[in-house]
Every structure is written in C-alpha cells, then in structure tokens.
Short mmCIF file of N, CA and C in Angstrom, two decimals:
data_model
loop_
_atom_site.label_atom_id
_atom_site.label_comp_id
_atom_site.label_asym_id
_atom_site.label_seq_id
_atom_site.Cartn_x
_atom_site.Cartn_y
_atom_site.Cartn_z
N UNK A 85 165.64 92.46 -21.88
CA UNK A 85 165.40 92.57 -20.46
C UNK A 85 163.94 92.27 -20.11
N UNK A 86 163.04 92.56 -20.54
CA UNK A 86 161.88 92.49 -20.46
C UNK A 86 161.03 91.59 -21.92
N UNK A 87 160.19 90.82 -21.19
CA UNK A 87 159.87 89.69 -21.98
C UNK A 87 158.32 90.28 -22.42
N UNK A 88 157.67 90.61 -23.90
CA UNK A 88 156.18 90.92 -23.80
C UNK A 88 155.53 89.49 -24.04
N UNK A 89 154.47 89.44 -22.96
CA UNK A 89 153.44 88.39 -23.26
C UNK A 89 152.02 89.01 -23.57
N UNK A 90 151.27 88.98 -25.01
CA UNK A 90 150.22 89.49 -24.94
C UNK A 90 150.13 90.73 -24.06
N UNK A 91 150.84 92.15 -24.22
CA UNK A 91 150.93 92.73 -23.47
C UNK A 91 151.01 93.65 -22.69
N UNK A 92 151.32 92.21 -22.00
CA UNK A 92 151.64 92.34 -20.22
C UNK A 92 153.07 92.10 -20.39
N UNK A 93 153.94 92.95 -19.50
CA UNK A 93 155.20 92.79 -19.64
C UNK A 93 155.54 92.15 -17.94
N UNK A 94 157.12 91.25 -18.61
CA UNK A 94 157.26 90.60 -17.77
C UNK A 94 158.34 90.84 -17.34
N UNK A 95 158.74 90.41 -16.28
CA UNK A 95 160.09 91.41 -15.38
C UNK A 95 161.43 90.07 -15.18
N UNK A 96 162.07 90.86 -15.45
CA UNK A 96 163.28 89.49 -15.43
C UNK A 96 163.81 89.87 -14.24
N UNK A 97 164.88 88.85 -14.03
CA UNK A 97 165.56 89.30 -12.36
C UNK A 97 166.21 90.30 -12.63
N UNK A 98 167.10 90.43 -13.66
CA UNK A 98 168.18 91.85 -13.63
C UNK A 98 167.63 92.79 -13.82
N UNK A 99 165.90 93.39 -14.47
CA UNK A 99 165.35 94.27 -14.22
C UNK A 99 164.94 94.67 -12.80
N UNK A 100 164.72 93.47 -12.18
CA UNK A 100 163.98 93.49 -10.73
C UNK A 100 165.00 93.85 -9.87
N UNK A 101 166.19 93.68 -10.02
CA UNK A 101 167.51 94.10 -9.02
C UNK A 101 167.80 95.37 -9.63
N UNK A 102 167.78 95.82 -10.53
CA UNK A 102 167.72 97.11 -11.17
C UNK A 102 167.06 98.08 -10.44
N UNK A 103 165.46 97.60 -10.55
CA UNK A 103 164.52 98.45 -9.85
C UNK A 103 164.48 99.06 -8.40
N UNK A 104 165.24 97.48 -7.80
CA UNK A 104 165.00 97.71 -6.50
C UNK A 104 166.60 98.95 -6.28
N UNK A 105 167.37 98.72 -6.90
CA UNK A 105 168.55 99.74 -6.29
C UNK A 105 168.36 101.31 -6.96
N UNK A 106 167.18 101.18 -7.64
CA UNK A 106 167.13 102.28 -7.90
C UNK A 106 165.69 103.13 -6.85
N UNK A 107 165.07 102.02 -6.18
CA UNK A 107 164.29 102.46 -5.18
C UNK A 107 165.08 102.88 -3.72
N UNK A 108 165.84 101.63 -3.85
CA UNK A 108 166.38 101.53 -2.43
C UNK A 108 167.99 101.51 -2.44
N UNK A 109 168.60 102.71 -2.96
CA UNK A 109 170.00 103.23 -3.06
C UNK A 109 170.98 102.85 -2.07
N UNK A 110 170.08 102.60 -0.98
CA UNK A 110 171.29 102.06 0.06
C UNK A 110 172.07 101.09 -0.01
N UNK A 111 171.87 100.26 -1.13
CA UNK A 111 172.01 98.64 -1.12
C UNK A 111 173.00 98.83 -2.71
N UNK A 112 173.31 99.64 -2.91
CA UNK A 112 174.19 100.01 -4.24
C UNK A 112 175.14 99.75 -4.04
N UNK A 113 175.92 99.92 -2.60
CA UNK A 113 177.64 99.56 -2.28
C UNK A 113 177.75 97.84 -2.42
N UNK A 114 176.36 97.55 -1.82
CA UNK A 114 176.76 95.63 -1.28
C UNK A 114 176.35 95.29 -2.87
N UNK A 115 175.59 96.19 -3.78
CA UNK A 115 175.87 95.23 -4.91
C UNK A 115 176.99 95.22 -5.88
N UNK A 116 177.67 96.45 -5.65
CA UNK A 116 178.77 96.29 -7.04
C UNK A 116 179.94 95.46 -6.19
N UNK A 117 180.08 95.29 -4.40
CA UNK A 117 180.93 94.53 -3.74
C UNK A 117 180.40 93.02 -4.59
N UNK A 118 179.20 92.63 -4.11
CA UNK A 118 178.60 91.22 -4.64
C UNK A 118 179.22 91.25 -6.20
N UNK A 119 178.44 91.56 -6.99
CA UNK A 119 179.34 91.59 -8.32
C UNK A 119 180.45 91.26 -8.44
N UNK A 120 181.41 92.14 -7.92
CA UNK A 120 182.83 91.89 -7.92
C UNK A 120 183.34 90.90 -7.44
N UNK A 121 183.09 90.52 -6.21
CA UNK A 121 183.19 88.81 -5.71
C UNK A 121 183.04 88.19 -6.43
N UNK A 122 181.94 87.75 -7.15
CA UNK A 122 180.88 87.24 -7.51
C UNK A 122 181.19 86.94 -9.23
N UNK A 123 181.74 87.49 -9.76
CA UNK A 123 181.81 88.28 -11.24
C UNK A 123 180.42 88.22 -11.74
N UNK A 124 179.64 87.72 -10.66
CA UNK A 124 178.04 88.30 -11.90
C UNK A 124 177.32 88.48 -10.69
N UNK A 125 175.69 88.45 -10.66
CA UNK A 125 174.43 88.61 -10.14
C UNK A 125 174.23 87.19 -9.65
N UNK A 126 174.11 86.84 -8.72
CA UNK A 126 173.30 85.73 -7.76
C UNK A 126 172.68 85.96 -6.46
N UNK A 127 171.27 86.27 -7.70
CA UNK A 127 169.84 87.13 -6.78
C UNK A 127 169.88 86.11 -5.47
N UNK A 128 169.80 85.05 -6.01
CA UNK A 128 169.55 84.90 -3.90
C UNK A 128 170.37 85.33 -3.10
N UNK A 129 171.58 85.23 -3.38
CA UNK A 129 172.66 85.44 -2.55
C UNK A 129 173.07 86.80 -2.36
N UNK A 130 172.55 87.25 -3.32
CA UNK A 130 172.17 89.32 -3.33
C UNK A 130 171.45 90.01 -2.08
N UNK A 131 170.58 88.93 -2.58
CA UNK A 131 169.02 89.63 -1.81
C UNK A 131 169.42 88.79 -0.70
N UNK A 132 169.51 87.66 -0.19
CA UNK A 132 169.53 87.01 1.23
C UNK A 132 170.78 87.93 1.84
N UNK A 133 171.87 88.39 1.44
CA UNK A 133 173.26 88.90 2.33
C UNK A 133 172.89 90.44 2.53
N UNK A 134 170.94 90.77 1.62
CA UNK A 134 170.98 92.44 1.61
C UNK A 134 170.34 92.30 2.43
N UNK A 135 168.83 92.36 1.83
CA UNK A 135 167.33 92.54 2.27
C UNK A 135 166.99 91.52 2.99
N UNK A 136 167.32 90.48 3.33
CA UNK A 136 167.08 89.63 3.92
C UNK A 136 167.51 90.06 5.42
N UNK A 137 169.18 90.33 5.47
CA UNK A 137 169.35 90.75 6.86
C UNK A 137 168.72 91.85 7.60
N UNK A 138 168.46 92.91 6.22
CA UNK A 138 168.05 93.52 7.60
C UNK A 138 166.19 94.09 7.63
N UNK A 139 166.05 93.54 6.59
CA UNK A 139 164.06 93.13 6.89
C UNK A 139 163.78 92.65 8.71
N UNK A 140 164.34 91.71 9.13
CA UNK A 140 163.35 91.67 10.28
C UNK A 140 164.26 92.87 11.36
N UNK A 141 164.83 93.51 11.59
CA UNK A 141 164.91 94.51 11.97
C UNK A 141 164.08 95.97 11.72
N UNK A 142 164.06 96.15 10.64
CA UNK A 142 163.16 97.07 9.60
C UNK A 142 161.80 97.00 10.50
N UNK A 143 161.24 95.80 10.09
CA UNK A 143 160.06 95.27 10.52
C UNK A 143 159.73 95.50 11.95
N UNK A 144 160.84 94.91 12.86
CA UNK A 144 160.39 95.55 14.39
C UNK A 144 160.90 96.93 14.55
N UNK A 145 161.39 97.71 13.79
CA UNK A 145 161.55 99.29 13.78
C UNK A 145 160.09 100.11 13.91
N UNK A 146 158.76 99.60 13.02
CA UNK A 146 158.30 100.19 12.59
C UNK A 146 157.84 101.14 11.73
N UNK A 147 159.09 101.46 11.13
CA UNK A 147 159.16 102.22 9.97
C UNK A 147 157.91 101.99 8.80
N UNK A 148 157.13 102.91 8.80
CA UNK A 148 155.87 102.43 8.15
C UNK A 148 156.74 102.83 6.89
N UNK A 149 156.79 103.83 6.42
CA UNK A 149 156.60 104.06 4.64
C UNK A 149 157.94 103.68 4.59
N UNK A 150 159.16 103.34 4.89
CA UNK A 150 160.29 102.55 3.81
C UNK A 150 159.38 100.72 4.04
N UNK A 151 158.57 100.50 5.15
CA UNK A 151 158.33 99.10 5.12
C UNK A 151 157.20 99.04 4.05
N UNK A 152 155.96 100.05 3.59
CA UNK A 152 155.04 99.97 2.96
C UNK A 152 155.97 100.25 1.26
N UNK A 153 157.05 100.57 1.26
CA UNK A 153 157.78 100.79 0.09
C UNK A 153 158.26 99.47 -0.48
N UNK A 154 159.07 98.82 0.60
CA UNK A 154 159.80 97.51 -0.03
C UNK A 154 158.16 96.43 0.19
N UNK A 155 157.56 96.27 0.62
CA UNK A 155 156.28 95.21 0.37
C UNK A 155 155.71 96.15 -0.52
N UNK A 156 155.52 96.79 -1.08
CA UNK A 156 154.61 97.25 -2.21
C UNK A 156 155.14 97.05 -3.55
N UNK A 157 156.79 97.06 -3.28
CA UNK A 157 157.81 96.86 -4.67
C UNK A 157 157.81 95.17 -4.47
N UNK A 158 157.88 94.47 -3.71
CA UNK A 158 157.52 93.16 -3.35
C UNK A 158 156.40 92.66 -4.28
N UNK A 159 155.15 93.20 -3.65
CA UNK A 159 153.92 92.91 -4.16
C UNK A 159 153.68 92.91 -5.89
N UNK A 160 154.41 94.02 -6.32
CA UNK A 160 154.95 94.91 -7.67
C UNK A 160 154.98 93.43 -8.66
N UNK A 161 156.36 93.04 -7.90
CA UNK A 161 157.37 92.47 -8.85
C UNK A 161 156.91 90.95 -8.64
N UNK A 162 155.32 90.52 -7.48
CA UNK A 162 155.35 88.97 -7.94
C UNK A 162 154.70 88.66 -8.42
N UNK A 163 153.60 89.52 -9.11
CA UNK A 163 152.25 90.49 -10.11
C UNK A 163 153.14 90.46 -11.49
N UNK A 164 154.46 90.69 -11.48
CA UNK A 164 155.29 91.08 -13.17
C UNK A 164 156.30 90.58 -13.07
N UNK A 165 156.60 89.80 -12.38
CA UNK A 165 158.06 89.02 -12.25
C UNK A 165 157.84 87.54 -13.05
N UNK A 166 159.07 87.33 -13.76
CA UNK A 166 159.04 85.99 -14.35
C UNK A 166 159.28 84.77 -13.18
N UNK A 167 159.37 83.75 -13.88
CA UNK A 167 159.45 82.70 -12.66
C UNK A 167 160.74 82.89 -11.76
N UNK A 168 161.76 83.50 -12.25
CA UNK A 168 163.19 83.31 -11.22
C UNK A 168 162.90 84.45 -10.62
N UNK A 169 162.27 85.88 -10.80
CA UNK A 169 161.62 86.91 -9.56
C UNK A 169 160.81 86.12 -8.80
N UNK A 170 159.56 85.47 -8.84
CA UNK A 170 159.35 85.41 -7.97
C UNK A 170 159.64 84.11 -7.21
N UNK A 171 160.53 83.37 -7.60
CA UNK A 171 161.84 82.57 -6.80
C UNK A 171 162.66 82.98 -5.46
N UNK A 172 163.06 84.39 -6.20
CA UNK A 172 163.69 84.91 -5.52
C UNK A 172 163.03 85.69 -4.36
N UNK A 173 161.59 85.48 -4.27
CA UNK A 173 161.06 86.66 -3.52
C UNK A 173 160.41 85.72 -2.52
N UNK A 174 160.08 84.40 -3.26
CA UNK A 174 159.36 83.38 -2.32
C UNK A 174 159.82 82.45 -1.72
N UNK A 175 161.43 82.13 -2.32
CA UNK A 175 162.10 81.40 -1.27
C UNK A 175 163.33 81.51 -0.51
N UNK A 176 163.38 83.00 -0.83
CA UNK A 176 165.06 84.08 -0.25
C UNK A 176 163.95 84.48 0.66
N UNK A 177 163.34 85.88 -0.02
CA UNK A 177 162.82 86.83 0.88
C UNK A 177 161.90 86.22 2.28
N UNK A 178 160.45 85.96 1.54
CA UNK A 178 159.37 85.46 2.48
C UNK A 178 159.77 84.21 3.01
N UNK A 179 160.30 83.12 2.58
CA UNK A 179 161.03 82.24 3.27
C UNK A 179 161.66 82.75 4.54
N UNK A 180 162.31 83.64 4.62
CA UNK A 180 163.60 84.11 5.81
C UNK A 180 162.65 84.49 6.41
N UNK A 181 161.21 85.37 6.56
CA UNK A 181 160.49 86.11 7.10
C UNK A 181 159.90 85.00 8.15
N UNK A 182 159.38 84.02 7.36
CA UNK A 182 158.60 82.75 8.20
C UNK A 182 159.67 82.16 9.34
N UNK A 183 161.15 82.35 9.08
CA UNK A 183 161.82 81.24 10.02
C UNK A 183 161.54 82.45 11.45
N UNK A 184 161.15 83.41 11.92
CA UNK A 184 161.26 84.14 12.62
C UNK A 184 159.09 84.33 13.09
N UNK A 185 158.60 83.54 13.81
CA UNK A 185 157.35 83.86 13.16
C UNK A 185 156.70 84.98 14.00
N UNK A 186 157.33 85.87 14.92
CA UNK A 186 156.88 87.04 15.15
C UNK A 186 156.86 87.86 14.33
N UNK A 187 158.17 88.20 13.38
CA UNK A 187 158.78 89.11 12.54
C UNK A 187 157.57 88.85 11.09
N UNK A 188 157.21 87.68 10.76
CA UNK A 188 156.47 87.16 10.20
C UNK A 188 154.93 87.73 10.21
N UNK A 189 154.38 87.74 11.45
CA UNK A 189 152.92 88.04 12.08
C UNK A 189 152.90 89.76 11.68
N UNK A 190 154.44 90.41 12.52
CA UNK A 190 154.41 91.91 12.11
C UNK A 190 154.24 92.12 10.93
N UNK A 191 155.54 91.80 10.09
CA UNK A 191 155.48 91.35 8.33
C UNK A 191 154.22 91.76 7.53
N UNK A 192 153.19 91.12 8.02
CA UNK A 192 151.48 90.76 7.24
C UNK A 192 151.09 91.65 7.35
N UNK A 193 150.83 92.96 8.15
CA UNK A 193 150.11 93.84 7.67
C UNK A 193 150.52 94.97 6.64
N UNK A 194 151.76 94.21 6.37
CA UNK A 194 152.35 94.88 5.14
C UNK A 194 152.47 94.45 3.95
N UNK A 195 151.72 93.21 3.93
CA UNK A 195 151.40 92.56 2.45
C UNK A 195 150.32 92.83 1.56
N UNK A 196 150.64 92.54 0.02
CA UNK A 196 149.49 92.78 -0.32
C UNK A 196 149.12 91.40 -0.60
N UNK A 197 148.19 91.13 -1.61
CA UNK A 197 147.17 90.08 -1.72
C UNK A 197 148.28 88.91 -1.85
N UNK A 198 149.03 89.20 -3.11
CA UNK A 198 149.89 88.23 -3.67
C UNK A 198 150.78 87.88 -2.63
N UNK A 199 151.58 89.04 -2.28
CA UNK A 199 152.77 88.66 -1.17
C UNK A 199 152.36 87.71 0.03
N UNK A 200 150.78 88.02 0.63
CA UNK A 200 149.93 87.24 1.47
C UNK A 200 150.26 85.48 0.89
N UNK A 201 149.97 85.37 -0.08
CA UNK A 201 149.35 84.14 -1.01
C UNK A 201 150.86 83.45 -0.81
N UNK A 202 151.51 83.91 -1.83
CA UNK A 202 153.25 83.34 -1.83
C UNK A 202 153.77 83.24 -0.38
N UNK A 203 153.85 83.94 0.61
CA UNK A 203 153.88 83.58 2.17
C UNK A 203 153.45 82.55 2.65
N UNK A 204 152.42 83.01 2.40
CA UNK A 204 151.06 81.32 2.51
C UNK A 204 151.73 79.84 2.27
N UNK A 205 152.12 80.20 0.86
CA UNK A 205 152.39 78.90 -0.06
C UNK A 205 153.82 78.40 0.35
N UNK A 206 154.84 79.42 0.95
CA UNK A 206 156.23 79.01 1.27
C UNK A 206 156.12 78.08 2.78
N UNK A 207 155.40 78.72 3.64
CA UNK A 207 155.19 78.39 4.94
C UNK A 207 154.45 77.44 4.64
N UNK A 208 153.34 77.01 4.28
CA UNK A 208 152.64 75.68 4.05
C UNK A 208 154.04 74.57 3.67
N UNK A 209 155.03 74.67 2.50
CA UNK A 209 156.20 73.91 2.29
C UNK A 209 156.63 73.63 3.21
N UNK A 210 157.28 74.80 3.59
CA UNK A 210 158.30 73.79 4.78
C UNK A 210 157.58 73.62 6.03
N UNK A 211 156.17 73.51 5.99
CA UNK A 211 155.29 72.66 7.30
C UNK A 211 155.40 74.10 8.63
N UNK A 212 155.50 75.29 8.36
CA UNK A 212 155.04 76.01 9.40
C UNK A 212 153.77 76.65 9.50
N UNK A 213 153.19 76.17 8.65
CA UNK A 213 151.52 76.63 8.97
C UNK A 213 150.89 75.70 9.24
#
C-alpha cells in the first residue's frame, strides 16, 4: 500500500480513499454503493460523484473547520500522494472547483501552499487564468 522512497513514504490512491473515509465517514455509503457498481475503485469517478458534488456547496456554506479539514487532508495527500493521488486531486477535485470561479475565489483561502500551486497549474491548462 504504501511505497518507501528514501524515507519519505508515499501514498497510493487506495490508501488516500482509505484515509479520506476514515476522516470523512459520511461518504462510506456512496463508496461501498460505487464499489459494488463498479466491482472496484475508480478514484475519479469516486471522488467526482462524492466530493466533488458537494464541495462547492460546502464552500458557500461556510463551514470553516469541516472546510479547513478536507483542504488540509487535500494539502496532506498532494505533499505524500503518488502520481495517480495527486491526479486525482488536480484534475477531479481542483479542476471542478475552477469551472465555478466564485466557488473557486471562496475555495483559496482554504488552501495551502501546494493545493494553491496545483490550482494554479490546472487553471493555467485549461486557459482560465
């Protein structure tokens, strides 16, 4: 599950979907449904039908500490995530954030350095910055 590099340990996706349902329990029903559809894990399609929908809601809620929770586990996992975490975080998650660019502007003061950077770098792609 976990890969050591000189180490620093590195986070695979099924650790990183691990982590997150064990942070964020709410999302435990839509994954063993996904699974079962599914017969396996397909993180984008996990995370875009979970966290994806309802992040920009979240976001104009205000909810400071579940929003400073999921961008801090965000920030976490693109610091220790192998290349398909932070795939999944830079062109599911922060991708969906940019197509909305209010939800986006709110979004930022809840990033940290990295999550800033990968935002940066998705929105520069598809030409919205």
């Amino acid at each position: 599950m976990e890969n050591r590099l000189e180490g620093i340990i590195i986070i695979t996706v099924d650790v990183f979907t691990k982590k997150f349902l064990e942070l964020f329990p709410e999302y435990q029903a839509s994954y063993i449904e996904h699974i079962e559809f599914n017969g396996e894990l397909l993180p984008h399609v996990f995370f875009g039908e979970t966290l994806n929908e309802d992040l920009p809601a979240l976001i104009n809620s205000g909810k400071e500490e579940k929003l400073r929770s999921i961008f801090d586990f965000i920030e976490f996992m693109l610091k220790k995530g192998d290349t398909d975490v932070q795939e999944v975080i830079t062109l599911t998650i922060l991708a969906r954030l940019g197509d909305e660019p209010e939800i986006l502007k709110k979004a930022l003061k809840y990033m940290g350095t990295e999550t800033r950077k990968a935002s940066k770098e998705i929105e520069t792609f598809w030409g919205r910055q």
